[in-house]
Coordinates of C-alpha atoms in Angstrom, one line a residue:
Chain U
X1 CA 46.0 7.9 21.8
X2 CA 46.7 4.3 20.8
X3 CA 46.2 2.7 17.6
X4 CA 42.8 -0.1 17.2
X5 CA 44.1 -2.6 15.0
X6 CA 41.6 -4.3 12.7
X7 CA 41.2 -7.6 13.7
X8 CA 41.2 -8.9 9.5
X9 CA 38.6 -12.0 9.7
X10 CA 36.1 -9.1 11.4
X11 CA 36.5 -6.8 9.4
X12 CA 35.9 -9.3 5.7
X13 CA 32.3 -9.8 7.9
X14 CA 31.5 -6.8 8.1
X15 CA 32.5 -5.6 4.8
X16 CA 30.6 -8.5 3.4
X17 CA 27.0 -7.8 5.7
X18 CA 27.2 -4.3 4.0
X19 CA 27.7 -5.1 0.0
X20 CA 25.3 -7.6 0.9
X21 CA 23.2 -4.8 2.0
X22 CA 23.7 -2.4 0.2
X23 CA 22.2 -4.8 -2.7
X24 CA 19.6 -5.2 -1.6
X25 CA 18.4 -1.4 -1.1
X26 CA 20.3 -1.4 -5.0
X27 CA 17.6 -4.0 -6.1
X28 CA 14.9 -2.9 -4.7
X29 CA 15.9 0.8 -6.0
X30 CA 15.9 -0.3 -9.5
X31 CA 13.0 -2.3 -8.9
X32 CA 11.2 0.7 -8.5
X33 CA 12.5 3.1 -11.0
X34 CA 12.2 -0.3 -13.5
X35 CA 8.5 0.1 -12.0
X36 CA 8.2 3.5 -12.7
X37 CA 9.3 2.9 -16.1
X38 CA 7.4 0.2 -17.3
X39 CA 4.3 2.5 -15.4
X40 CA 5.3 5.6 -17.2
X41 CA 6.0 3.9 -21.1
X42 CA 2.7 2.4 -20.4
X43 CA 0.4 6.1 -19.5
X44 CA 2.2 7.0 -23.1
X45 CA 1.2 4.5 -25.0
X46 CA -2.2 5.5 -24.4
X47 CA -2.6 9.1 -23.5
X48 CA -0.8 9.0 -27.7
X49 CA 1.9 11.4 -26.2
X50 CA 3.8 12.0 -29.7
X51 CA 6.8 14.3 -29.2
X52 CA 7.5 14.3 -32.5
X53 CA 4.7 16.2 -32.6
X54 CA 5.5 18.4 -29.5
X55 CA 8.7 19.3 -31.5
X56 CA 7.0 20.1 -34.5
X57 CA 4.2 22.6 -32.9
X58 CA 6.8 24.0 -30.4
X59 CA 6.9 26.3 -32.4
X60 CA 2.7 27.1 -31.7
X61 CA 3.4 26.9 -28.1
X62 CA 5.4 30.1 -28.4
X63 CA 3.8 32.5 -31.3
X64 CA 0.4 31.6 -29.6
X65 CA 2.4 33.7 -26.5
X66 CA 3.3 36.5 -29.9
X67 CA -0.7 36.5 -30.9
X68 CA -1.7 37.0 -27.7
X69 CA 0.8 39.9 -26.9
X70 CA -0.2 41.2 -30.1
X71 CA -3.7 42.7 -31.1
X72 CA -5.6 42.0 -34.5
X73 CA -3.9 45.8 -36.7
X74 CA -0.6 44.2 -35.9
X75 CA 1.1 46.6 -33.2
X76 CA 1.7 45.4 -29.5
X77 CA -0.7 45.2 -27.0
X78 CA 1.5 47.7 -25.1
X79 CA 1.2 49.4 -28.0
X80 CA -2.7 51.2 -27.3
X81 CA -4.1 49.4 -23.3
X82 CA -7.5 51.4 -24.5
X83 CA -7.3 48.6 -27.6
X84 CA -6.5 45.5 -26.0
X85 CA -8.1 46.3 -23.0
X86 CA -11.5 47.6 -25.0
X87 CA -13.4 45.6 -22.5
X88 CA -12.7 47.0 -19.4
X89 CA -16.1 47.7 -18.1
X90 CA -17.7 44.8 -19.3
X91 CA -15.6 42.4 -17.8
X92 CA -14.2 44.0 -15.1
X93 CA -18.1 43.4 -14.2
X94 CA -17.9 39.6 -15.1
X95 CA -15.2 38.9 -12.3
X96 CA -17.0 40.8 -9.9
X97 CA -19.5 38.7 -10.4
X98 CA -17.0 35.7 -10.1
X99 CA -15.4 36.6 -7.0
X100 CA -19.5 36.8 -5.2
X101 CA -20.4 33.3 -7.0
X102 CA -16.5 32.4 -5.4
X103 CA -18.3 34.1 -2.0
X104 CA -21.5 32.5 -1.9
X105 CA -20.3 29.2 -2.9
X106 CA -17.5 29.7 -0.1
X107 CA -19.7 30.6 2.6
X108 CA -23.0 27.7 1.7
X109 CA -19.6 25.9 2.1
X110 CA -18.4 26.6 5.5
X111 CA -21.6 27.0 7.3
X112 CA -22.3 23.3 5.9
X113 CA -19.2 22.0 7.1
X114 CA -19.3 23.4 10.3
X115 CA -23.2 21.6 10.5
X116 CA -21.8 17.5 9.6
X117 CA -17.4 18.5 10.7
X118 CA -19.1 17.7 14.6
X119 CA -20.7 13.9 13.5
X120 CA -17.4 13.0 10.7
X121 CA -15.3 13.8 13.8
X122 CA -14.6 10.6 15.7
X123 CA -15.0 12.1 19.6
X124 CA -17.9 14.3 19.0
X125 CA -20.1 11.5 17.2
X126 CA -23.6 10.2 18.4
X127 CA -22.6 7.2 17.2
X128 CA -20.0 4.6 13.9
X129 CA -23.4 4.9 12.1
X130 CA -24.0 8.7 11.4
X131 CA -20.1 9.5 11.1
X132 CA -20.0 6.8 8.3
X133 CA -22.7 8.2 6.6
X134 CA -21.3 11.0 6.7
X135 CA -18.2 10.9 6.0
X136 CA -19.0 9.7 2.2
X137 CA -21.4 12.2 2.3
X138 CA -18.9 14.5 2.6
X139 CA -16.1 12.0 -0.1
X140 CA -18.4 11.8 -2.5
X141 CA -19.4 15.8 -2.5
X142 CA -15.7 16.4 -2.5
X143 CA -14.2 13.3 -5.1
X144 CA -17.3 14.6 -7.7
X145 CA -15.3 17.6 -9.4
X146 CA -16.9 20.9 -9.5
X147 CA -17.0 22.0 -12.1
X148 CA -19.2 18.3 -13.8
X149 CA -21.4 19.3 -10.8
X150 CA -22.0 22.7 -12.4
X151 CA -22.2 20.7 -15.6
X152 CA -25.5 19.3 -14.0
X153 CA -27.0 21.8 -12.4
X154 CA -27.3 23.9 -15.7
X155 CA -29.2 21.6 -17.0
X156 CA -31.5 21.8 -13.7
X157 CA -31.6 25.2 -12.6
X158 CA -30.8 27.0 -16.2
X159 CA -28.1 29.4 -18.0
X160 CA -26.2 31.1 -15.3
X161 CA -24.6 32.5 -12.1
X162 CA -26.6 30.2 -9.7
X163 CA -25.7 26.3 -10.6
X164 CA -22.3 27.8 -10.6
X165 CA -22.8 28.7 -6.9
X166 CA -24.2 25.7 -5.0
X167 CA -21.2 23.6 -7.2
X168 CA -18.7 25.3 -5.8
X169 CA -20.9 25.3 -2.7
X170 CA -21.1 21.6 -2.9
X171 CA -17.4 21.1 -3.5
X172 CA -17.1 22.5 -0.3
X173 CA -18.4 21.2 1.5
X174 CA -16.7 18.5 1.3
X175 CA -13.5 19.7 1.3
X176 CA -13.9 21.9 4.5
X177 CA -15.7 18.9 6.3
X178 CA -13.4 16.8 6.6
X179 CA -10.4 19.5 6.7
X180 CA -13.0 21.1 10.2
X181 CA -13.2 17.3 11.4
X182 CA -9.5 16.5 11.6
X183 CA -9.2 19.7 13.5
X184 CA -11.9 18.7 16.1
X185 CA -10.7 14.8 16.2
X186 CA -7.3 17.0 18.0
X187 CA -8.9 19.7 20.5
X188 CA -7.8 19.1 24.6
X189 CA -11.2 16.8 25.2
X190 CA -11.6 18.4 28.9
X191 CA -12.8 21.5 28.2
X192 CA -16.0 19.6 26.8
X193 CA -15.4 17.8 29.5
X194 CA -16.3 20.1 31.8
X195 CA -19.4 22.2 30.2
X196 CA -20.6 18.7 30.4
X197 CA -20.1 18.9 33.6
X198 CA -21.7 22.2 34.6
X199 CA -24.8 21.2 33.1
X200 CA -23.9 21.6 29.1
X201 CA -26.4 20.6 26.0
X202 CA -24.7 19.2 23.0
X203 CA -24.6 22.6 21.6
X204 CA -24.0 24.5 23.9
X205 CA -20.4 21.8 23.8
X206 CA -20.4 22.6 20.9
X207 CA -20.0 26.4 21.6
X208 CA -18.3 26.8 24.3
X209 CA -15.5 24.2 24.6
X210 CA -15.2 23.4 20.5
X211 CA -15.5 26.2 18.4
X212 CA -13.2 27.7 21.3
X213 CA -9.9 26.0 20.2
X214 CA -10.8 25.5 16.2
X215 CA -12.2 29.2 15.2
X216 CA -9.1 30.8 14.3
X217 CA -7.9 27.2 12.3
X218 CA -11.5 26.6 10.8
X219 CA -11.3 30.7 9.4
X220 CA -7.9 29.9 8.6
X221 CA -9.2 27.2 6.0
X222 CA -12.2 28.8 4.7
X223 CA -10.0 31.8 3.5
X224 CA -8.0 29.2 1.8
X225 CA -10.7 27.5 -0.7
X226 CA -12.0 30.9 -0.8
X227 CA -8.8 31.3 -3.0
X228 CA -9.3 28.3 -4.4
X229 CA -12.8 28.9 -5.0
X230 CA -11.6 31.8 -7.0
X231 CA -9.9 29.6 -10.1
X232 CA -13.0 27.5 -9.5
X233 CA -14.7 30.7 -9.8
X234 CA -13.3 32.2 -12.4
X235 CA -13.5 28.9 -15.3
X236 CA -17.4 28.5 -14.1
X237 CA -18.2 29.9 -17.5
X238 CA -16.3 27.6 -19.8
X239 CA -20.1 25.1 -18.2
X240 CA -22.7 28.6 -18.8
X241 CA -22.7 28.3 -15.2
X242 CA -21.7 32.2 -14.8
X243 CA -18.7 34.3 -13.5
X244 CA -15.7 34.9 -16.8
X245 CA -14.7 32.4 -18.1
X246 CA -17.7 31.9 -20.2
X247 CA -15.8 35.7 -22.3
X248 CA -12.5 34.1 -21.9
X249 CA -13.6 30.7 -23.9
X250 CA -15.8 32.3 -26.3
X251 CA -12.5 35.3 -27.0
X252 CA -10.2 31.6 -27.1
X253 CA -12.6 29.6 -29.7
X254 CA -13.1 32.5 -31.8
X255 CA -9.1 33.7 -31.4
X256 CA -9.5 36.9 -30.5
X257 CA -5.8 36.9 -28.8
X258 CA -5.7 40.0 -27.8
X259 CA -8.7 40.3 -25.9
X260 CA -6.8 36.1 -24.6
X261 CA -4.2 38.0 -23.0
X262 CA -6.3 40.9 -21.5
X263 CA -8.6 38.4 -19.3
X264 CA -6.4 36.2 -18.7
X265 CA -4.6 39.4 -17.1
X266 CA -7.4 39.8 -15.5
X267 CA -8.0 37.3 -13.7
X268 CA -4.3 36.1 -13.1
X269 CA -3.8 40.2 -11.2
X270 CA -7.5 39.4 -9.0
X271 CA -6.0 36.1 -7.8
X272 CA -2.8 37.7 -7.2
X273 CA -4.6 40.0 -4.7
X274 CA -7.0 38.3 -3.5
X275 CA -4.0 35.8 -2.4
X276 CA -2.3 38.6 -1.0
X277 CA -4.5 38.8 0.8
X278 CA -6.1 35.6 2.3
X279 CA -2.7 35.0 3.0
X280 CA -1.8 38.2 4.9
X281 CA -5.3 37.7 7.0
X282 CA -4.6 34.2 7.5
X283 CA -0.4 34.8 8.6
X284 CA -2.9 37.2 11.2
X285 CA -5.1 34.7 12.5
X286 CA -2.6 32.1 13.2
X287 CA 0.2 34.5 14.9
X288 CA -2.9 35.4 17.2
X289 CA -3.6 32.2 17.4
X290 CA -0.2 30.8 18.5
X291 CA 0.1 35.0 21.6
X292 CA -2.3 33.9 23.3
Chain J
X1 CA -15.6 10.3 32.7
X2 CA -18.5 8.1 32.9
X3 CA -22.0 8.6 32.6
X4 CA -22.9 8.6 36.1
X5 CA -20.5 11.4 37.2
X6 CA -21.5 13.3 34.4
X7 CA -25.2 13.7 35.2
X8 CA -24.7 14.0 39.2
X9 CA -21.9 17.6 38.4
X10 CA -24.4 18.1 36.3
X11 CA -26.5 18.3 38.9
X12 CA -24.9 20.2 41.9
X13 CA -24.0 22.3 38.5
X14 CA -27.9 22.9 37.7
X15 CA -27.9 23.6 41.9
X16 CA -25.6 25.7 42.7
X17 CA -26.2 27.8 39.2
X18 CA -27.6 31.1 40.8
X19 CA -26.0 31.4 43.9
X20 CA -22.6 31.7 41.2
X21 CA -23.5 34.0 39.9
X22 CA -24.3 36.8 42.1
X23 CA -20.8 35.7 43.6
X24 CA -18.9 36.4 40.9
X25 CA -21.1 38.3 38.7
X26 CA -17.2 39.5 37.1
X27 CA -17.7 36.1 35.5
X28 CA -21.2 36.8 33.9
X29 CA -20.4 40.1 33.1
X30 CA -21.3 40.1 29.2
X31 CA -18.5 41.8 27.2
X32 CA -20.0 44.4 25.2
X33 CA -17.3 45.4 23.2
X34 CA -15.8 41.7 22.9
X35 CA -20.2 40.7 21.7
X36 CA -20.5 44.3 19.2
X37 CA -17.4 43.3 17.4
X38 CA -18.2 39.7 16.5
X39 CA -22.0 40.5 15.7
X40 CA -19.9 42.7 13.2
X41 CA -17.9 40.6 12.0
X42 CA -20.9 37.9 11.2
X43 CA -23.2 40.8 9.5
X44 CA -20.5 42.2 7.5
X45 CA -20.5 38.4 6.0
X46 CA -24.1 38.0 6.5
X47 CA -24.1 41.5 4.8
X48 CA -21.9 40.6 1.7
X49 CA -22.9 37.4 1.4
X50 CA -26.4 39.0 0.7
X51 CA -25.1 41.3 -1.4
X52 CA -23.9 38.5 -3.5
X53 CA -27.5 37.1 -3.5
X54 CA -28.5 39.7 -5.3
X55 CA -26.1 40.2 -8.1
X56 CA -26.1 36.8 -8.7
X57 CA -30.2 36.7 -10.0
X58 CA -31.1 34.0 -7.1
X59 CA -34.3 32.9 -6.2
X60 CA -36.3 31.0 -4.3
X61 CA -38.2 30.1 -6.5
X62 CA -36.0 29.2 -8.9
X63 CA -33.3 27.5 -5.9
X64 CA -36.5 25.0 -6.1
X65 CA -38.6 24.8 -9.0
X66 CA -33.3 23.6 -10.1
X67 CA -34.2 21.1 -6.4
X68 CA -37.4 20.1 -7.9
X69 CA -35.8 18.9 -11.6
X70 CA -32.8 18.1 -9.9
X71 CA -34.8 15.6 -8.0
X72 CA -35.3 13.7 -11.5
X73 CA -32.0 13.3 -12.5
X74 CA -31.2 12.0 -9.6
X75 CA -34.4 9.3 -10.1
X76 CA -33.5 9.0 -13.6
X77 CA -30.1 8.4 -13.0
X78 CA -31.7 5.0 -11.1
X79 CA -29.7 2.3 -11.6
X80 CA -26.4 3.4 -13.0
X81 CA -26.2 2.2 -17.2
X82 CA -23.8 2.5 -20.1
X83 CA -26.7 1.0 -22.3
X84 CA -24.6 -2.0 -23.8
X85 CA -21.3 -3.9 -23.4
X86 CA -19.1 -2.2 -25.7
X87 CA -20.2 1.5 -24.6
X88 CA -18.9 0.2 -21.0
X89 CA -15.4 -0.6 -22.7
X90 CA -15.7 2.4 -24.7
X91 CA -15.6 4.6 -21.1
X92 CA -13.7 2.6 -19.5
X93 CA -10.9 3.4 -22.2
X94 CA -11.7 6.8 -21.8
X95 CA -11.0 6.5 -18.1
X96 CA -7.5 4.9 -18.5
X97 CA -6.7 7.3 -20.6
X98 CA -7.6 9.8 -17.9
X99 CA -5.4 8.7 -15.6
X100 CA -2.8 7.7 -17.3
X101 CA -3.4 11.9 -18.3
X102 CA -2.8 12.3 -14.8
X103 CA -0.1 10.3 -14.3
X104 CA 2.0 11.6 -17.4
X105 CA 1.4 15.3 -16.3
X106 CA 2.3 15.2 -12.6
X107 CA 5.4 13.0 -13.3
X108 CA 6.7 15.5 -16.0
X109 CA 5.5 18.7 -13.9
X110 CA 7.4 17.0 -11.2
X111 CA 10.6 16.0 -13.2
X112 CA 11.0 20.3 -14.6
X113 CA 9.5 21.4 -11.7
X114 CA 12.6 20.1 -9.6
X115 CA 15.7 22.7 -10.9
X116 CA 12.9 25.8 -10.4
X117 CA 12.5 24.4 -6.5
X118 CA 15.6 24.7 -5.9
X119 CA 16.5 28.1 -7.5
X120 CA 12.6 29.1 -5.7
X121 CA 14.3 28.3 -2.7
X122 CA 16.0 30.7 0.6
X123 CA 18.7 28.8 0.9
X124 CA 20.3 27.6 -2.5
X125 CA 19.9 30.7 -4.1
X126 CA 20.6 34.0 -2.3
X127 CA 20.0 36.4 -4.5
X128 CA 16.1 38.0 -4.1
X129 CA 15.9 39.1 -7.4
X130 CA 16.1 36.2 -9.4
X131 CA 14.2 34.4 -5.6
X132 CA 11.5 37.0 -6.9
X133 CA 11.6 36.6 -10.5
X134 CA 10.9 32.2 -10.1
X135 CA 8.8 32.5 -7.2
X136 CA 6.7 35.6 -9.1
X137 CA 6.5 33.7 -13.1
X138 CA 5.2 30.0 -10.8
X139 CA 2.9 32.1 -9.2
X140 CA 1.5 32.9 -12.8
X141 CA 1.7 29.9 -14.2
X142 CA -0.6 28.2 -11.0
X143 CA -2.8 30.7 -10.7
X144 CA -4.2 29.7 -14.2
X145 CA -6.4 26.3 -14.1
X146 CA -5.5 23.5 -15.7
X147 CA -8.8 23.3 -18.1
X148 CA -7.7 26.9 -19.3
X149 CA -3.8 25.7 -19.8
X150 CA -6.0 22.2 -21.5
X151 CA -8.1 25.2 -24.0
X152 CA -4.0 27.1 -25.3
X153 CA -2.6 23.9 -25.6
X154 CA -5.6 22.0 -27.1
X155 CA -4.6 25.1 -30.2
X156 CA -0.8 24.1 -30.2
X157 CA -1.3 20.7 -30.5
X158 CA -4.7 19.7 -32.0
X159 CA -7.4 17.9 -30.3
X160 CA -6.7 14.9 -27.4
X161 CA -4.8 13.2 -25.0
X162 CA -1.4 15.3 -24.8
X163 CA -3.1 18.5 -25.2
X164 CA -4.3 16.9 -21.7
X165 CA -1.4 16.1 -20.5
X166 CA 0.4 18.6 -21.6
X167 CA -2.4 20.5 -19.9
X168 CA -1.7 19.0 -16.4
X169 CA 2.2 19.3 -17.0
X170 CA 1.9 23.2 -17.0
X171 CA -1.0 24.3 -13.9
X172 CA 0.9 21.6 -11.8
X173 CA 5.1 23.0 -12.7
X174 CA 3.9 26.0 -11.4
X175 CA 2.6 24.1 -8.0
X176 CA 5.2 21.9 -7.9
X177 CA 7.7 24.7 -8.0
X178 CA 6.4 26.5 -5.0
X179 CA 5.8 23.3 -3.1
X180 CA 8.8 21.8 -3.5
X181 CA 11.2 25.1 -2.9
X182 CA 8.9 25.1 0.4
X183 CA 9.9 21.9 1.5
X184 CA 13.8 22.6 0.6
X185 CA 13.9 25.9 2.1
X186 CA 12.3 24.3 5.5
X187 CA 14.8 20.8 4.6
X188 CA 18.3 20.9 7.3
X189 CA 21.0 22.7 6.9
X190 CA 23.2 20.9 9.4
X191 CA 23.8 17.8 6.7
X192 CA 24.7 20.9 3.9
X193 CA 27.3 21.8 6.6
X194 CA 28.5 18.9 7.4
X195 CA 29.3 18.6 3.5
X196 CA 31.0 20.9 3.7
X197 CA 33.2 21.0 6.4
X198 CA 34.6 18.1 4.5
X199 CA 35.1 20.3 1.6
X200 CA 32.1 19.5 -0.7
X201 CA 31.3 21.9 -3.5
X202 CA 27.9 23.7 -4.1
X203 CA 26.8 20.6 -6.2
X204 CA 27.9 18.7 -3.5
X205 CA 25.4 19.9 -0.8
X206 CA 23.0 19.6 -2.4
X207 CA 22.7 16.4 -4.0
X208 CA 24.1 15.1 -0.2
X209 CA 22.9 17.4 1.9
X210 CA 19.2 18.2 0.3
X211 CA 18.6 16.1 -1.8
X212 CA 18.3 13.1 0.7
X213 CA 16.1 15.4 3.1
X214 CA 14.3 17.0 0.5
X215 CA 13.3 13.7 -2.3
X216 CA 11.0 11.6 0.1
X217 CA 8.6 15.4 0.6
X218 CA 8.8 15.8 -3.4
X219 CA 8.0 11.5 -3.6
X220 CA 5.0 11.9 -2.0
X221 CA 3.8 15.1 -2.5
X222 CA 3.4 13.7 -6.1
X223 CA 1.8 11.3 -5.3
X224 CA -1.0 12.9 -3.4
X225 CA -1.2 15.3 -6.0
X226 CA -1.7 12.5 -8.8
X227 CA -4.4 11.6 -7.0
X228 CA -6.3 15.2 -7.7
X229 CA -4.9 15.2 -10.7
X230 CA -7.5 12.2 -11.3
X231 CA -10.1 14.3 -11.2
X232 CA -8.7 17.2 -12.8
X233 CA -8.0 14.8 -16.2
X234 CA -11.4 13.5 -16.0
X235 CA -12.8 17.0 -16.5
X236 CA -10.4 18.8 -19.5
X237 CA -11.7 16.4 -21.5
X238 CA -14.6 19.6 -22.2
X239 CA -12.5 21.0 -24.7
X240 CA -11.8 18.6 -26.1
X241 CA -8.0 17.6 -24.0
X242 CA -8.7 13.4 -24.0
X243 CA -9.8 12.4 -20.9
X244 CA -13.4 11.2 -20.0
X245 CA -14.7 14.6 -19.9
X246 CA -15.6 15.0 -23.3
X247 CA -18.1 11.8 -22.6
X248 CA -19.3 12.9 -19.8
X249 CA -20.0 15.9 -21.4
X250 CA -21.8 15.1 -24.1
X251 CA -24.0 12.5 -21.8
X252 CA -24.9 15.3 -20.0
X253 CA -25.7 17.8 -22.6
X254 CA -28.0 14.4 -24.7
X255 CA -29.5 14.6 -21.3
X256 CA -28.3 10.5 -20.5
X257 CA -28.7 10.1 -17.7
X258 CA -28.1 5.9 -16.7
X259 CA -25.0 7.0 -18.4
X260 CA -23.8 10.2 -16.3
X261 CA -24.4 8.6 -13.2
X262 CA -22.1 5.1 -14.4
X263 CA -19.5 7.6 -15.6
X264 CA -19.4 9.7 -12.4
X265 CA -19.7 6.0 -10.5
X266 CA -16.4 5.0 -13.1
X267 CA -14.3 8.1 -12.8
X268 CA -15.4 8.0 -8.3
X269 CA -13.5 4.0 -7.8
X270 CA -10.6 5.3 -10.0
X271 CA -10.1 8.0 -7.9
X272 CA -10.0 6.7 -5.0
X273 CA -8.3 2.7 -6.4
X274 CA -5.8 5.3 -7.5
X275 CA -6.2 7.6 -4.1
X276 CA -5.8 3.6 -2.1
X277 CA -2.5 3.0 -4.2
X278 CA -1.4 6.4 -3.3
X279 CA -1.0 6.7 0.0
X280 CA 0.2 3.3 0.3
X281 CA 2.9 4.1 -1.4
X282 CA 2.9 7.7 0.1
X283 CA 3.6 6.3 3.7
X284 CA 6.0 3.5 2.0
X285 CA 8.1 6.5 0.6
X286 CA 7.9 8.8 3.9
X287 CA 8.7 5.6 5.8
X288 CA 5.2 6.1 8.6
X289 CA 3.1 3.7 9.1
X290 CA -0.7 4.4 8.3
X291 CA -3.1 4.1 11.9

């Protein structure tokens, strides 16, 4: 094995080049950190962040959860489950309503998103105008928070679950329409040409060339959206748009601590179950696709 | 394929169809079992949908009456108008507050979630009990909406944007913990093995083997969530946790439609601006050129 004697001049040149390169990198990182800190401090001032207040009031946070764990009589909630969940039947009904708001909203949104995803997809749209208009519309639907739609709809349609359903449906249309159109843009175009070549019209192209390629992805996204919508439907009641949110808001405002914890637990349990079921279903869908 | 070729092929196909149908009956036969399954599945979905409609007491008359009302509102909303310059300034200030809440809440959530992301990852913490507990507690935090957290924090630190920051922080802490742990689990183990083979400790492996791989991913997720949290931050004002939501809520309640549309347009503009900035930053962080 021969030893390599380094050429000192070359070594120095390399060292200098390395030093300047790493210095440039370091300067960039430092500049980035400085900008980041400036943004954070600015935001903290605007948002009236008060660490002292947080430290002073943090006891409230822990004691709030402590109060959540106690009944009016002062006993721990677990000592009297019947008393803790005294309104179980009523709450379960409201939870069922919440799930239905999410379900109906998801179905309406998924159907509208399905119809709008084809004009919004670059490869299947009929004109650039159509694509631009549909895309802007979908963007509007998903950028305005659903609870804002719900607020406006409550005034237009009256209190109750209907405005909640519509708000969720509109938001879902925007979100799924975009995701669906991205799936459609990634399809293999050969089947489309095939259907066109064998005399198919636009509907037949979508039915026989596009849908078989995208269906499992679409279903998976719709299930994911349903999961998100269950969470969204749980707060619709805050603005009077149905579901369990109204009872939660009232119990928080009226300091019925054990009711708050009971309702929160019910919501969390429901979300867990829905998460688990939809995750199973999504894995099954994607798995089936992989085996094909 | 050109349009003329397609048209010729399509004409030939139309001519050939009856002959092909007769020659290959197997291909054209309807698979009854599959069709029944499809119809059954769709029937189930539609049935549940119908059940939902009756349960939620929706009626077509109510929908149509409401749509009429909604149409009126849209007419009243045009043109968007804050009324006066001082009002416009108030709204702009509230918007700045909203954006500040979103940025601060997201970044604080990410900082808090960083250690938990590692603790909930399979390749860092082999103990499944610890990991299971971590995951479940992150999921629990995540399943409570930011608006509910805002309600709780308002009780703790009082009304104002600070409660909003804490609400965004808490609800995103769960999300980031989950996302970060997934990113850590997806990281390539070879780099850590390299560090180990040169005598690095566990901490060295995390610092030099894992962190350089996952940090850009984390940063891009944070940037992405700043955008979506701007939207969440616009609504937490409804429960008094700062930002433009309170104004929006009040203007809708007092039926000041031109103010409402002005505020909505402000929010849309802010969200798309932040989206633009954050996607720019995201692409520069993960090193992919914008297409």
